[in-house]
Amino acid sequence: MLAYLAKRLLSLVPVLLVITIATFMLIHIMPGGPAAAILGLEATQSDTDALNEAMGFDRPIAEQYINWIGGLFRGDLGDSLFLHQPVGQAISEHLGPTFSLAVVAEVIALLLAIPLGILAAYKRDSALDQLVRSLSLVGMAVPGFLLALFLMLFVGVRLHWLPIAGYAPLADGVWAHYRYLILPGISLGTIQAALIMRMTRSSMLEVLHLNFIKTVRSKGLRESKVLLKHALRNAFIPILTVIGQTFGTLVTGAVIIETIFNIPGIGQLVINSIERRDYTVIQGVVLTVTLLYVLINLIVDLLYGAVDPRVRLDRK
Amino acid sequence: MVENIHDQSQLDRLGQLGRKLRREQRLLSCFRLRTNYDLLIGAAVLGALIVLAFIGPLLSPYDPLEMKVLDRLKPPSAAHWLGTDEFGRDLLTRVLHGARLSLGIGITVTLLTSLLGLIIGVYAAFYKPLDHILMRICDGLIAFPGILLAIALMATLGASASNVIIALTIVFTPSIARTIRSTALVVREQPYIEAIRAQGATNARIIWLHIAPNALSPLLVQAAFVFAEAILSEAALSFLGAGIPAPAPSWGNILQASKSVISKAWWMVTFPGIALVLSVLSLNMLGDGLRDFLDPRSKRKGKGSRRVRRVAP
């Protein structure tokens, strides 16, 4: 396990190198150079020069990169040009709502996908199975932001069941907090649900025709127990992988969904930063979310290796 | 077998056999095509959308950009089949022009990523040192959450249709390159490649005449998925205000405008939404169908078919 861990961590080094270089270059590929882009068209040459001097844009690019990386190791992502606060602070202030939303979406997706997936596999080729399969096909074709608009239209505007936009922190009470997250959670969780449903169905199908299922059935075990205790347990590893691998996508998906529902998360931060030309914030958010994404995937891989020892041997 | 052939009649017999086999193969393909509903429905719907995108705007009496204040937010009627938007522009006209824009960007991104991915993939599979460098770069780019990378690129490059194409090409090429590489690695080890090399074929000849053609069918399948993802991503970017700039009738732009009038104009969400879902759905079906058709063994596996990552949430 330790050797596997070391190998896995070592393979991350080049990935992190590419990620940091690409993120660093984001600021430098801007047409006309970073200072001119930040200041806009009306900037004078002396303004640009002053900003170049202040931000160190006039230094050689390799030196800038090394300074930037050095800052990263100290947890310093630079300062926001618009918010007048460190980028790290701005991000940590906005991370909570995004994370809350991703968790709500995951819970909704699981509640929807696992029971439906099991039923679809159990009643293979029945009307229910057909329905579940077409739902998951449609679920994957409807983008979250479109689903969000439809939900706003029907549930929020027509039925007035739930608020169509806004956010309340957890401190305002549990219901007040989650009330705002239900519609965004459904919009975000649907694609997730479609993917998990497909995997649950196919993984259950594979297990259900194995001999040990016949054995437990012939023992006279109740069907619900056969499905949940024996079949699901053995079918669970691939399902777990999909859940893990797609949780990272949920966090990034939240970035889009929260701008629609006016949830003050990092997505809104990044979209607002585009208009403000606040490039250090964009850079910081991209880096933070990508590192989170890589970290989540790493944890999932390690968990997978811990659960199923064959994985460790398979991979080089 | 071949060295035993001495006279013309044997050769003729062999030729006949070959023709018969080919005919049977073609019949079999026809049959597999006829029962491949994913492929048929996907291709039909996509074809219809492309035709609509081509002729639709020509038949419409309205201009997609001309504003008429008196016609603001009219529901669907005989004059405006799908209603009008917040500036009094005919929604049907805008959705049809949007189809041109969205499908056009989708096709362009697909062609560019396929070409770049093919080149990177086959060369990476062929030259070991190059492989390490290229694949590390691809791994790094794949590690970025796709839509976030696209947003960041759009933020720095500036919002325009050509920058959307550049950003999406950067986002999608690595996964295509990886697909091609993994196919090419298998092909490279085949005995016939060795035989060709023994005959003195140059590397370029082996790569482009023998490896690349064998990587085409997985490429075609992936291209369908990239097309779908590109359309979705373009819509998502435009919806966020980081894609095609405002007056242009992209589906994402119409949807963005619809958000602020959502309580007054259901049609502005519904129709461009349906167009978007239909095109993505048909492309996904086309991709699934192509995979079943080109690689029948993978059928019913259901796993690993979709190597292109989801980008738009």
mmCIF file of N, CA, C and O in Angstrom, chain A residues 221-302:
data_model
loop_
_atom_site.group_PDB
_atom_site.id
_atom_site.type_symbol
_atom_site.label_atom_id
_atom_site.label_comp_id
_atom_site.label_asym_id
_atom_site.label_seq_id
_atom_site.Cartn_x
_atom_site.Cartn_y
_atom_site.Cartn_z
ATOM 1 N N LEU A 221 -33.949 -16.764 1.022
ATOM 2 C CA LEU A 221 -33.788 -15.412 1.555
ATOM 3 C C LEU A 221 -34.779 -14.459 0.895
ATOM 4 O O LEU A 221 -35.089 -14.595 -0.288
ATOM 5 N N ARG A 222 -35.253 -13.496 1.670
ATOM 6 C CA ARG A 222 -36.176 -12.514 1.098
ATOM 7 C C ARG A 222 -35.493 -11.754 -0.024
ATOM 8 O O ARG A 222 -34.304 -11.446 0.032
ATOM 9 N N GLU A 223 -36.297 -11.425 -1.047
ATOM 10 C CA GLU A 223 -35.737 -10.791 -2.246
ATOM 11 C C GLU A 223 -35.051 -9.461 -1.917
ATOM 12 O O GLU A 223 -34.000 -9.132 -2.461
ATOM 13 N N SER A 224 -35.640 -8.689 -0.991
ATOM 14 C CA SER A 224 -35.042 -7.405 -0.646
ATOM 15 C C SER A 224 -33.659 -7.618 -0.038
ATOM 16 O O SER A 224 -32.729 -6.851 -0.277
ATOM 17 N N LYS A 225 -33.528 -8.671 0.716
ATOM 18 C CA LYS A 225 -32.222 -8.949 1.332
ATOM 19 C C LYS A 225 -31.213 -9.402 0.291
ATOM 20 O O LYS A 225 -30.031 -9.048 0.349
ATOM 21 N N VAL A 226 -31.699 -10.218 -0.657
ATOM 22 C CA VAL A 226 -30.812 -10.668 -1.733
ATOM 23 C C VAL A 226 -30.253 -9.454 -2.452
ATOM 24 O O VAL A 226 -29.046 -9.333 -2.693
ATOM 25 N N LEU A 227 -31.152 -8.524 -2.771
ATOM 26 C CA LEU A 227 -30.730 -7.359 -3.545
ATOM 27 C C LEU A 227 -29.800 -6.468 -2.741
ATOM 28 O O LEU A 227 -28.725 -6.087 -3.206
ATOM 29 N N LEU A 228 -30.234 -6.090 -1.535
ATOM 30 C CA LEU A 228 -29.491 -5.073 -0.811
ATOM 31 C C LEU A 228 -28.261 -5.636 -0.112
ATOM 32 O O LEU A 228 -27.190 -5.043 -0.149
ATOM 33 N N LYS A 229 -28.436 -6.804 0.518
ATOM 34 C CA LYS A 229 -27.324 -7.291 1.318
ATOM 35 C C LYS A 229 -26.274 -7.987 0.465
ATOM 36 O O LYS A 229 -25.074 -7.777 0.635
ATOM 37 N N HIS A 230 -26.716 -8.792 -0.483
ATOM 38 C CA HIS A 230 -25.735 -9.568 -1.231
ATOM 39 C C HIS A 230 -25.350 -8.932 -2.558
ATOM 40 O O HIS A 230 -24.182 -8.743 -2.849
ATOM 41 N N ALA A 231 -26.358 -8.591 -3.354
ATOM 42 C CA ALA A 231 -26.037 -8.095 -4.696
ATOM 43 C C ALA A 231 -25.414 -6.704 -4.646
ATOM 44 O O ALA A 231 -24.337 -6.472 -5.190
ATOM 45 N N LEU A 232 -26.064 -5.790 -3.947
ATOM 46 C CA LEU A 232 -25.584 -4.410 -3.947
ATOM 47 C C LEU A 232 -24.179 -4.322 -3.378
ATOM 48 O O LEU A 232 -23.324 -3.603 -3.887
ATOM 49 N N ARG A 233 -23.939 -5.082 -2.327
ATOM 50 C CA ARG A 233 -22.632 -5.028 -1.698
ATOM 51 C C ARG A 233 -21.535 -5.405 -2.675
ATOM 52 O O ARG A 233 -20.481 -4.790 -2.732
ATOM 53 N N ASN A 234 -21.809 -6.438 -3.455
ATOM 54 C CA ASN A 234 -20.793 -6.886 -4.401
ATOM 55 C C ASN A 234 -20.716 -5.996 -5.636
ATOM 56 O O ASN A 234 -19.718 -5.986 -6.338
ATOM 57 N N ALA A 235 -21.791 -5.280 -5.875
ATOM 58 C CA ALA A 235 -21.803 -4.426 -7.067
ATOM 59 C C ALA A 235 -21.298 -3.032 -6.736
ATOM 60 O O ALA A 235 -21.252 -2.170 -7.606
ATOM 61 N N PHE A 236 -20.939 -2.798 -5.473
ATOM 62 C CA PHE A 236 -20.782 -1.419 -5.044
ATOM 63 C C PHE A 236 -19.483 -0.733 -5.471
ATOM 64 O O PHE A 236 -19.463 0.479 -5.606
ATOM 65 N N ILE A 237 -18.421 -1.497 -5.689
ATOM 66 C CA ILE A 237 -17.141 -0.830 -5.966
ATOM 67 C C ILE A 237 -17.164 0.053 -7.219
ATOM 68 O O ILE A 237 -16.778 1.207 -7.163
ATOM 69 N N PRO A 238 -17.674 -0.470 -8.345
ATOM 70 C CA PRO A 238 -17.755 0.424 -9.511
ATOM 71 C C PRO A 238 -18.652 1.636 -9.264
ATOM 72 O O PRO A 238 -18.362 2.734 -9.747
ATOM 73 N N ILE A 239 -19.717 1.422 -8.491
ATOM 74 C CA ILE A 239 -20.615 2.544 -8.198
ATOM 75 C C ILE A 239 -19.861 3.597 -7.390
ATOM 76 O O ILE A 239 -19.924 4.793 -7.673
ATOM 77 N N LEU A 240 -19.105 3.124 -6.408
ATOM 78 C CA LEU A 240 -18.317 4.021 -5.565
ATOM 79 C C LEU A 240 -17.332 4.828 -6.409
ATOM 80 O O LEU A 240 -17.144 6.024 -6.191
ATOM 81 N N THR A 241 -16.732 4.156 -7.403
ATOM 82 C CA THR A 241 -15.776 4.862 -8.250
ATOM 83 C C THR A 241 -16.449 5.992 -9.002
ATOM 84 O O THR A 241 -15.914 7.101 -9.075
ATOM 85 N N VAL A 242 -17.603 5.688 -9.582
ATOM 86 C CA VAL A 242 -18.295 6.740 -10.326
ATOM 87 C C VAL A 242 -18.633 7.906 -9.406
ATOM 88 O O VAL A 242 -18.430 9.069 -9.754
ATOM 89 N N ILE A 243 -19.121 7.579 -8.208
ATOM 90 C CA ILE A 243 -19.473 8.636 -7.273
ATOM 91 C C ILE A 243 -18.249 9.499 -6.972
ATOM 92 O O ILE A 243 -18.301 10.725 -7.030
ATOM 93 N N GLY A 244 -17.151 8.827 -6.677
ATOM 94 C CA GLY A 244 -15.940 9.558 -6.331
ATOM 95 C C GLY A 244 -15.431 10.397 -7.474
ATOM 96 O O GLY A 244 -15.162 11.589 -7.340
ATOM 97 N N GLN A 245 -15.337 9.755 -8.651
ATOM 98 C CA GLN A 245 -14.783 10.464 -9.794
ATOM 99 C C GLN A 245 -15.636 11.651 -10.186
ATOM 100 O O GLN A 245 -15.126 12.648 -10.668
ATOM 101 N N THR A 246 -16.942 11.534 -9.990
ATOM 102 C CA THR A 246 -17.787 12.626 -10.445
ATOM 103 C C THR A 246 -18.021 13.674 -9.364
ATOM 104 O O THR A 246 -18.560 14.729 -9.662
ATOM 105 N N PHE A 247 -17.590 13.394 -8.125
ATOM 106 C CA PHE A 247 -17.768 14.427 -7.106
ATOM 107 C C PHE A 247 -16.954 15.669 -7.461
ATOM 108 O O PHE A 247 -17.389 16.798 -7.239
ATOM 109 N N GLY A 248 -15.788 15.445 -8.039
ATOM 110 C CA GLY A 248 -14.984 16.572 -8.501
ATOM 111 C C GLY A 248 -15.742 17.415 -9.514
ATOM 112 O O GLY A 248 -15.709 18.651 -9.463
ATOM 113 N N THR A 249 -16.438 16.738 -10.434
ATOM 114 C CA THR A 249 -17.222 17.469 -11.439
ATOM 115 C C THR A 249 -18.349 18.251 -10.780
ATOM 116 O O THR A 249 -18.726 19.313 -11.257
ATOM 117 N N LEU A 250 -18.872 17.698 -9.679
ATOM 118 C CA LEU A 250 -19.943 18.401 -8.971
ATOM 119 C C LEU A 250 -19.447 19.748 -8.458
ATOM 120 O O LEU A 250 -20.141 20.755 -8.578
ATOM 121 N N VAL A 251 -18.254 19.745 -7.887
ATOM 122 C CA VAL A 251 -17.717 20.994 -7.344
ATOM 123 C C VAL A 251 -17.577 22.031 -8.452
ATOM 124 O O VAL A 251 -17.965 23.187 -8.295
ATOM 125 N N THR A 252 -17.078 21.599 -9.623
ATOM 126 C CA THR A 252 -16.959 22.567 -10.711
ATOM 127 C C THR A 252 -18.317 22.910 -11.299
ATOM 128 O O THR A 252 -18.545 24.037 -11.717
ATOM 129 N N GLY A 253 -19.207 21.918 -11.328
ATOM 130 C CA GLY A 253 -20.552 22.191 -11.826
ATOM 131 C C GLY A 253 -21.228 23.241 -10.967
ATOM 132 O O GLY A 253 -21.955 24.106 -11.456
ATOM 133 N N ALA A 254 -20.952 23.180 -9.660
ATOM 134 C CA ALA A 254 -21.534 24.141 -8.732
ATOM 135 C C ALA A 254 -21.165 25.562 -9.132
ATOM 136 O O ALA A 254 -21.955 26.496 -8.970
ATOM 137 N N VAL A 255 -19.973 25.710 -9.706
ATOM 138 C CA VAL A 255 -19.508 27.022 -10.142
ATOM 139 C C VAL A 255 -20.511 27.675 -11.092
ATOM 140 O O VAL A 255 -20.786 28.870 -11.008
ATOM 141 N N ILE A 256 -21.068 26.871 -12.010
ATOM 142 C CA ILE A 256 -22.022 27.423 -12.977
ATOM 143 C C ILE A 256 -23.386 27.622 -12.335
ATOM 144 O O ILE A 256 -24.014 28.668 -12.461
ATOM 145 N N ILE A 257 -23.849 26.573 -11.638
ATOM 146 C CA ILE A 257 -25.202 26.609 -11.100
ATOM 147 C C ILE A 257 -25.379 27.766 -10.125
ATOM 148 O O ILE A 257 -26.417 28.429 -10.100
ATOM 149 N N GLU A 258 -24.343 28.027 -9.326
ATOM 150 C CA GLU A 258 -24.532 29.065 -8.308
ATOM 151 C C GLU A 258 -24.637 30.464 -8.910
ATOM 152 O O GLU A 258 -25.276 31.326 -8.314
ATOM 153 N N THR A 259 -24.074 30.676 -10.092
ATOM 154 C CA THR A 259 -24.242 31.995 -10.702
ATOM 155 C C THR A 259 -25.697 32.198 -11.126
ATOM 156 O O THR A 259 -26.178 33.316 -11.166
ATOM 157 N N ILE A 260 -26.396 31.091 -11.441
ATOM 158 C CA ILE A 260 -27.796 31.214 -11.846
ATOM 159 C C ILE A 260 -28.679 31.519 -10.649
ATOM 160 O O ILE A 260 -29.595 32.330 -10.727
ATOM 161 N N PHE A 261 -28.393 30.855 -9.515
ATOM 162 C CA PHE A 261 -29.256 31.015 -8.349
ATOM 163 C C PHE A 261 -28.743 32.070 -7.375
ATOM 164 O O PHE A 261 -29.218 32.149 -6.247
ATOM 165 N N ASN A 262 -27.786 32.868 -7.818
ATOM 166 C CA ASN A 262 -27.228 33.915 -6.962
ATOM 167 C C ASN A 262 -26.714 33.396 -5.627
ATOM 168 O O ASN A 262 -26.971 33.986 -4.579
ATOM 169 N N ILE A 263 -26.021 32.294 -5.664
ATOM 170 C CA ILE A 263 -25.409 31.764 -4.443
ATOM 171 C C ILE A 263 -23.969 32.284 -4.396
ATOM 172 O O ILE A 263 -23.226 32.129 -5.364
ATOM 173 N N PRO A 264 -23.597 32.938 -3.300
ATOM 174 C CA PRO A 264 -22.296 33.604 -3.275
ATOM 175 C C PRO A 264 -21.130 32.642 -3.091
ATOM 176 O O PRO A 264 -20.392 32.716 -2.111
ATOM 177 N N GLY A 265 -20.931 31.740 -4.007
ATOM 178 C CA GLY A 265 -19.821 30.792 -3.926
ATOM 179 C C GLY A 265 -18.667 31.223 -4.818
ATOM 180 O O GLY A 265 -18.648 32.340 -5.339
ATOM 181 N N ILE A 266 -17.709 30.311 -5.031
ATOM 182 C CA ILE A 266 -16.543 30.692 -5.819
ATOM 183 C C ILE A 266 -16.882 30.867 -7.295
ATOM 184 O O ILE A 266 -16.179 31.555 -8.013
ATOM 185 N N GLY A 267 -17.973 30.246 -7.754
ATOM 186 C CA GLY A 267 -18.373 30.419 -9.145
ATOM 187 C C GLY A 267 -18.757 31.857 -9.412
ATOM 188 O O GLY A 267 -18.334 32.473 -10.392
ATOM 189 N N GLN A 268 -19.566 32.390 -8.487
ATOM 190 C CA GLN A 268 -19.962 33.780 -8.648
ATOM 191 C C GLN A 268 -18.736 34.693 -8.563
ATOM 192 O O GLN A 268 -18.623 35.662 -9.304
ATOM 193 N N LEU A 269 -17.828 34.319 -7.663
ATOM 194 C CA LEU A 269 -16.591 35.094 -7.524
ATOM 195 C C LEU A 269 -15.847 35.150 -8.853
ATOM 196 O O LEU A 269 -15.412 36.216 -9.293
ATOM 197 N N VAL A 270 -15.739 33.995 -9.523
ATOM 198 C CA VAL A 270 -14.951 33.968 -10.756
ATOM 199 C C VAL A 270 -15.670 34.717 -11.883
ATOM 200 O O VAL A 270 -15.049 35.469 -12.642
ATOM 201 N N ILE A 271 -17.000 34.555 -11.973
ATOM 202 C CA ILE A 271 -17.731 35.239 -13.039
ATOM 203 C C ILE A 271 -17.700 36.762 -12.829
ATOM 204 O O ILE A 271 -17.486 37.541 -13.767
ATOM 205 N N ASN A 272 -17.882 37.189 -11.574
ATOM 206 C CA ASN A 272 -17.793 38.618 -11.304
ATOM 207 C C ASN A 272 -16.394 39.150 -11.595
ATOM 208 O O ASN A 272 -16.225 40.286 -12.033
ATOM 209 N N SER A 273 -15.396 38.313 -11.343
ATOM 210 C CA SER A 273 -14.017 38.748 -11.556
ATOM 211 C C SER A 273 -13.707 38.971 -13.028
ATOM 212 O O SER A 273 -12.828 39.757 -13.367
ATOM 213 N N ILE A 274 -14.434 38.254 -13.917
ATOM 214 C CA ILE A 274 -14.197 38.452 -15.347
ATOM 215 C C ILE A 274 -14.555 39.886 -15.718
ATOM 216 O O ILE A 274 -13.783 40.584 -16.378
ATOM 217 N N GLU A 275 -15.733 40.347 -15.239
ATOM 218 C CA GLU A 275 -16.137 41.718 -15.563
ATOM 219 C C GLU A 275 -15.200 42.742 -14.930
ATOM 220 O O GLU A 275 -14.935 43.791 -15.497
ATOM 221 N N ARG A 276 -14.702 42.389 -13.720
ATOM 222 C CA ARG A 276 -13.822 43.344 -13.018
ATOM 223 C C ARG A 276 -12.378 43.277 -13.512
ATOM 224 O O ARG A 276 -11.524 43.973 -12.993
ATOM 225 N N ARG A 277 -12.110 42.375 -14.455
ATOM 226 C CA ARG A 277 -10.743 42.140 -14.935
ATOM 227 C C ARG A 277 -9.803 41.845 -13.773
ATOM 228 O O ARG A 277 -8.655 42.263 -13.753
ATOM 229 N N ASP A 278 -10.323 41.125 -12.799
ATOM 230 C CA ASP A 278 -9.555 40.812 -11.597
ATOM 231 C C ASP A 278 -8.866 39.468 -11.822
ATOM 232 O O ASP A 278 -9.275 38.437 -11.304
ATOM 233 N N TYR A 279 -7.790 39.504 -12.606
ATOM 234 C CA TYR A 279 -7.211 38.245 -13.094
ATOM 235 C C TYR A 279 -6.549 37.412 -12.015
ATOM 236 O O TYR A 279 -6.511 36.192 -12.122
ATOM 237 N N THR A 280 -6.026 38.059 -10.969
ATOM 238 C CA THR A 280 -5.399 37.246 -9.924
ATOM 239 C C THR A 280 -6.436 36.366 -9.234
ATOM 240 O O THR A 280 -6.138 35.238 -8.847
ATOM 241 N N VAL A 281 -7.664 36.883 -9.098
ATOM 242 C CA VAL A 281 -8.720 36.073 -8.481
ATOM 243 C C VAL A 281 -9.072 34.895 -9.389
ATOM 244 O O VAL A 281 -9.179 33.747 -8.934
ATOM 245 N N ILE A 282 -9.234 35.158 -10.696
ATOM 246 C CA ILE A 282 -9.546 34.078 -11.637
ATOM 247 C C ILE A 282 -8.473 33.001 -11.550
ATOM 248 O O ILE A 282 -8.767 31.809 -11.423
ATOM 249 N N GLN A 283 -7.220 33.455 -11.589
ATOM 250 C CA GLN A 283 -6.095 32.548 -11.508
ATOM 251 C C GLN A 283 -6.162 31.721 -10.215
ATOM 252 O O GLN A 283 -6.012 30.498 -10.232
ATOM 253 N N GLY A 284 -6.425 32.412 -9.112
ATOM 254 C CA GLY A 284 -6.477 31.735 -7.815
ATOM 255 C C GLY A 284 -7.588 30.705 -7.751
ATOM 256 O O GLY A 284 -7.380 29.583 -7.276
ATOM 257 N N VAL A 285 -8.773 31.087 -8.251
ATOM 258 C CA VAL A 285 -9.904 30.152 -8.203
ATOM 259 C C VAL A 285 -9.615 28.931 -9.072
ATOM 260 O O VAL A 285 -9.822 27.792 -8.645
ATOM 261 N N VAL A 286 -9.122 29.167 -10.289
ATOM 262 C CA VAL A 286 -8.831 28.046 -11.185
ATOM 263 C C VAL A 286 -7.843 27.100 -10.526
ATOM 264 O O VAL A 286 -8.036 25.878 -10.509
ATOM 265 N N LEU A 287 -6.807 27.657 -9.926
ATOM 266 C CA LEU A 287 -5.797 26.817 -9.292
ATOM 267 C C LEU A 287 -6.381 26.059 -8.099
ATOM 268 O O LEU A 287 -6.191 24.846 -7.963
ATOM 269 N N THR A 288 -7.118 26.779 -7.255
ATOM 270 C CA THR A 288 -7.668 26.135 -6.057
ATOM 271 C C THR A 288 -8.613 24.998 -6.425
ATOM 272 O O THR A 288 -8.497 23.888 -5.900
ATOM 273 N N VAL A 289 -9.551 25.285 -7.336
ATOM 274 C CA VAL A 289 -10.530 24.257 -7.690
ATOM 275 C C VAL A 289 -9.845 23.074 -8.361
ATOM 276 O O VAL A 289 -10.179 21.916 -8.095
ATOM 277 N N THR A 290 -8.862 23.352 -9.226
ATOM 278 C CA THR A 290 -8.167 22.254 -9.895
ATOM 279 C C THR A 290 -7.421 21.389 -8.883
ATOM 280 O O THR A 290 -7.457 20.158 -8.953
ATOM 281 N N LEU A 291 -6.755 22.042 -7.929
ATOM 282 C CA LEU A 291 -6.048 21.260 -6.909
ATOM 283 C C LEU A 291 -7.027 20.427 -6.087
ATOM 284 O O LEU A 291 -6.762 19.266 -5.787
ATOM 285 N N LEU A 292 -8.173 21.028 -5.747
ATOM 286 C CA LEU A 292 -9.212 20.285 -5.019
ATOM 287 C C LEU A 292 -9.643 19.049 -5.809
ATOM 288 O O LEU A 292 -9.767 17.953 -5.267
ATOM 289 N N TYR A 293 -9.853 19.268 -7.087
ATOM 290 C CA TYR A 293 -10.303 18.237 -8.023
ATOM 291 C C TYR A 293 -9.280 17.101 -8.071
ATOM 292 O O TYR A 293 -9.613 15.935 -7.957
ATOM 293 N N VAL A 294 -7.999 17.490 -8.201
ATOM 294 C CA VAL A 294 -6.936 16.484 -8.235
ATOM 295 C C VAL A 294 -6.878 15.736 -6.910
ATOM 296 O O VAL A 294 -6.744 14.509 -6.871
ATOM 297 N N LEU A 295 -7.021 16.476 -5.813
ATOM 298 C CA LEU A 295 -6.968 15.878 -4.482
ATOM 299 C C LEU A 295 -8.112 14.880 -4.289
ATOM 300 O O LEU A 295 -7.917 13.764 -3.804
ATOM 301 N N ILE A 296 -9.332 15.281 -4.697
ATOM 302 C CA ILE A 296 -10.483 14.383 -4.561
ATOM 303 C C ILE A 296 -10.247 13.100 -5.352
ATOM 304 O O ILE A 296 -10.444 11.996 -4.859
ATOM 305 N N ASN A 297 -9.751 13.260 -6.586
ATOM 306 C CA ASN A 297 -9.493 12.082 -7.405
ATOM 307 C C ASN A 297 -8.432 11.189 -6.783
ATOM 308 O O ASN A 297 -8.520 9.964 -6.850
ATOM 309 N N LEU A 298 -7.421 11.815 -6.177
ATOM 310 C CA LEU A 298 -6.365 11.044 -5.516
ATOM 311 C C LEU A 298 -6.945 10.235 -4.372
ATOM 312 O O LEU A 298 -6.686 9.033 -4.231
ATOM 313 N N ILE A 299 -7.768 10.899 -3.548
ATOM 314 C CA ILE A 299 -8.365 10.208 -2.400
ATOM 315 C C ILE A 299 -9.214 9.035 -2.865
ATOM 316 O O ILE A 299 -9.134 7.933 -2.325
ATOM 317 N N VAL A 300 -10.016 9.280 -3.936
ATOM 318 C CA VAL A 300 -10.857 8.203 -4.464
ATOM 319 C C VAL A 300 -10.008 7.030 -4.929
ATOM 320 O O VAL A 300 -10.285 5.869 -4.615
ATOM 321 N N ASP A 301 -8.922 7.343 -5.637
ATOM 322 C CA ASP A 301 -8.032 6.276 -6.119
ATOM 323 C C ASP A 301 -7.453 5.479 -4.973
ATOM 324 O O ASP A 301 -7.369 4.254 -5.028
ATOM 325 N N LEU A 302 -7.030 6.203 -3.924
ATOM 326 C CA LEU A 302 -6.425 5.520 -2.787
ATOM 327 C C LEU A 302 -7.455 4.659 -2.073
ATOM 328 O O LEU A 302 -7.166 3.520 -1.698
#
